[in-house]
Short mmCIF file of C-alpha atoms in Angstrom, two decimals:
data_model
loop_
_atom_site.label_atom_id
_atom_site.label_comp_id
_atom_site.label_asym_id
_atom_site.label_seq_id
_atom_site.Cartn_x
_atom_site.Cartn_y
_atom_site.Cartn_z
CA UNK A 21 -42.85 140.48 60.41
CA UNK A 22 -42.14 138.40 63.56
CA UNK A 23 -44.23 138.14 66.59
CA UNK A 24 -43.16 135.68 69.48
CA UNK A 25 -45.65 135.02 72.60
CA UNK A 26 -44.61 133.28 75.65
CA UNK A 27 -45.65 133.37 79.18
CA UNK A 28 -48.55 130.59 78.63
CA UNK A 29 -48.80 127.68 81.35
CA UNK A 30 -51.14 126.20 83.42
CA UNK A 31 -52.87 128.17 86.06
CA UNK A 32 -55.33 126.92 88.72
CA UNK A 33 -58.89 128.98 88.35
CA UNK A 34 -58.83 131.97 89.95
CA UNK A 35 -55.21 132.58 88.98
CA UNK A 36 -53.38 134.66 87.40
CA UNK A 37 -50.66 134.86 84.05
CA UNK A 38 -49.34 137.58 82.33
CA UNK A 39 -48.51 136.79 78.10
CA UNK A 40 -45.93 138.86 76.61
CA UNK A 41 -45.16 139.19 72.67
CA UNK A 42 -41.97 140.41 71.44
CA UNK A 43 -42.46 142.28 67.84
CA UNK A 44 -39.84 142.75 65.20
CA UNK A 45 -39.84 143.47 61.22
CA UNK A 46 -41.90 146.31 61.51
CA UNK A 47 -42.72 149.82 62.80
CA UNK A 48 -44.38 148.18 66.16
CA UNK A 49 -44.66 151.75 67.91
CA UNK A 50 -46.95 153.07 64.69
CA UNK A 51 -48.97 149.73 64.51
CA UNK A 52 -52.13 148.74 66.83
CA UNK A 53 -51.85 145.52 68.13
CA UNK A 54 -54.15 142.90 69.49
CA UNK A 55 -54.67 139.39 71.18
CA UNK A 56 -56.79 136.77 69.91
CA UNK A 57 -57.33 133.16 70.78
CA UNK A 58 -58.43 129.88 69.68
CA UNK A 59 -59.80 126.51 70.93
CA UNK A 60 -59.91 123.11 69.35
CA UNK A 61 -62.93 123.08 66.75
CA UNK A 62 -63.59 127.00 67.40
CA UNK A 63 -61.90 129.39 64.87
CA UNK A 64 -60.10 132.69 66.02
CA UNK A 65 -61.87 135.25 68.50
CA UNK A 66 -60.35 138.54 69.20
CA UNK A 67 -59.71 139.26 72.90
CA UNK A 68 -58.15 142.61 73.17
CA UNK A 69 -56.75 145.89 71.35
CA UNK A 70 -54.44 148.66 72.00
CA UNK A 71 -53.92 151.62 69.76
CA UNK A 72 -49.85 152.23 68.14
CA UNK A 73 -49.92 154.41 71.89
CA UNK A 74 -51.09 152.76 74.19
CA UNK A 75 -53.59 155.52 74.90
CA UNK A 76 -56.68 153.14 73.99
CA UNK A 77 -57.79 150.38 74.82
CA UNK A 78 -60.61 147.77 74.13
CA UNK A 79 -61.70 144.39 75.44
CA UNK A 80 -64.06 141.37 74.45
CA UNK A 81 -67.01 141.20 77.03
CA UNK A 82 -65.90 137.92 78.04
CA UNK A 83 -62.70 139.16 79.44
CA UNK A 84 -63.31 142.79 80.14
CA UNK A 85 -62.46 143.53 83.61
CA UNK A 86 -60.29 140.79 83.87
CA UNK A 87 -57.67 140.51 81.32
CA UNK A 88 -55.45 144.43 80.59
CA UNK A 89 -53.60 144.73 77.68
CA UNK A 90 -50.66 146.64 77.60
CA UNK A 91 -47.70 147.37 75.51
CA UNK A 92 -44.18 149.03 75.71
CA UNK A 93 -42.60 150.53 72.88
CA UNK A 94 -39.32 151.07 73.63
CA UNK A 95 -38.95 147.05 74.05
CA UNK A 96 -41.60 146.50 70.81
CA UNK A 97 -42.52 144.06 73.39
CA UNK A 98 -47.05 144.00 73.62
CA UNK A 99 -48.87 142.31 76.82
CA UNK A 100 -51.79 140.48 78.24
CA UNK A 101 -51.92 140.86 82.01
CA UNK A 102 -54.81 137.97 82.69
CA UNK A 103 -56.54 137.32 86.24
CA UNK A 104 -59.08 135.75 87.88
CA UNK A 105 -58.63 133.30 85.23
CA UNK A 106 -61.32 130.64 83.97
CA UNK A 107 -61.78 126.92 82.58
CA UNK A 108 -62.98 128.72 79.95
CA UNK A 109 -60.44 131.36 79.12
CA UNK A 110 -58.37 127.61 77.94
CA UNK A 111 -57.28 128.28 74.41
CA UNK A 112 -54.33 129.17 71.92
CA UNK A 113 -53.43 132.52 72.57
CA UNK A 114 -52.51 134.45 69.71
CA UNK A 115 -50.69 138.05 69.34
CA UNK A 116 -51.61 139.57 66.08
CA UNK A 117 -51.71 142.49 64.13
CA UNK A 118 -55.47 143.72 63.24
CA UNK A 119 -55.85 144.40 59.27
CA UNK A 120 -57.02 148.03 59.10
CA UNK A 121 -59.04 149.48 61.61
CA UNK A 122 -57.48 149.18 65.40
CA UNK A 123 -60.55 147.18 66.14
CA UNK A 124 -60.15 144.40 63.08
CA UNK A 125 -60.89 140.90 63.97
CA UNK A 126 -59.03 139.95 61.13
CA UNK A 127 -55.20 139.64 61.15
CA UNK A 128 -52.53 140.34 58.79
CA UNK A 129 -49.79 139.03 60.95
CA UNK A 130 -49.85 136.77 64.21
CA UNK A 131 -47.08 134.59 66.22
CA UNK A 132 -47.22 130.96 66.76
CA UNK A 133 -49.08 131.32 69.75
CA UNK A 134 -48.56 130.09 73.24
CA UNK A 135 -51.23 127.74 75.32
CA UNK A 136 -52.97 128.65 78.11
CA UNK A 137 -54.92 125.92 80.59
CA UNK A 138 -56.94 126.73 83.33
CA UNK A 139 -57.64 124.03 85.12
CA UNK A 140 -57.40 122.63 88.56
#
């Protein structure tokens, strides 16, 4: 199992980045996915989830509304579309692949992560 993220930067508040994750090893069209991410002294929060189809969908309230998730299976590639984009949202961001239910904060599989800043 591989999982690669990239698109991380720095981004004024208010901005915008979009994280892709390019999957390999495994069946990635027949596997949920999800984002997680992590800041210095905090340990790993999940962020987002999308079902093997794409069909659903789900969001931690801290970023619902403002971060999509998305994936396309023909490229095993997943995504995190991210705006409006806050000091807070600063962390280690993390694809991963949820351990058992779609919704799993726990992670059998994740990349090395890319960094994300939000500052100005």
């Amino acid at each position: 199992v591989q999982l690669v993220e990239s698109g991380g930067g720095l981004v004024q508040p208010g901005g915008s980045l979009t994280l892709s994750c390019a999957a390999s090893g495994f069946t990635f069209s027949r596997t949920a996915m999800s984002w997680a991410r992590q800041t210095p002294g905090e340990g790993l929060r999940w962020v987002s989830a999308i079902t093997s189809s794409g069909d659903n969908t789900y969001y931690a309230d801290s970023v619902k509304g403002r971060f999509t998730i998305s994936r396309d299976n023909t490229k095993n590639t997943l995504y995190l579309q991210m705006n409006s984009l806050k000091p807070e949202d600063t962390a280690l961001y993390y694809c991963a692949r949820p351990e058992g239910h779609w919704l799993s904060s726990t992670f059998d599989a994740r990349g090395q992560g890319t960094q994300v800043t939000v500052s100005s």
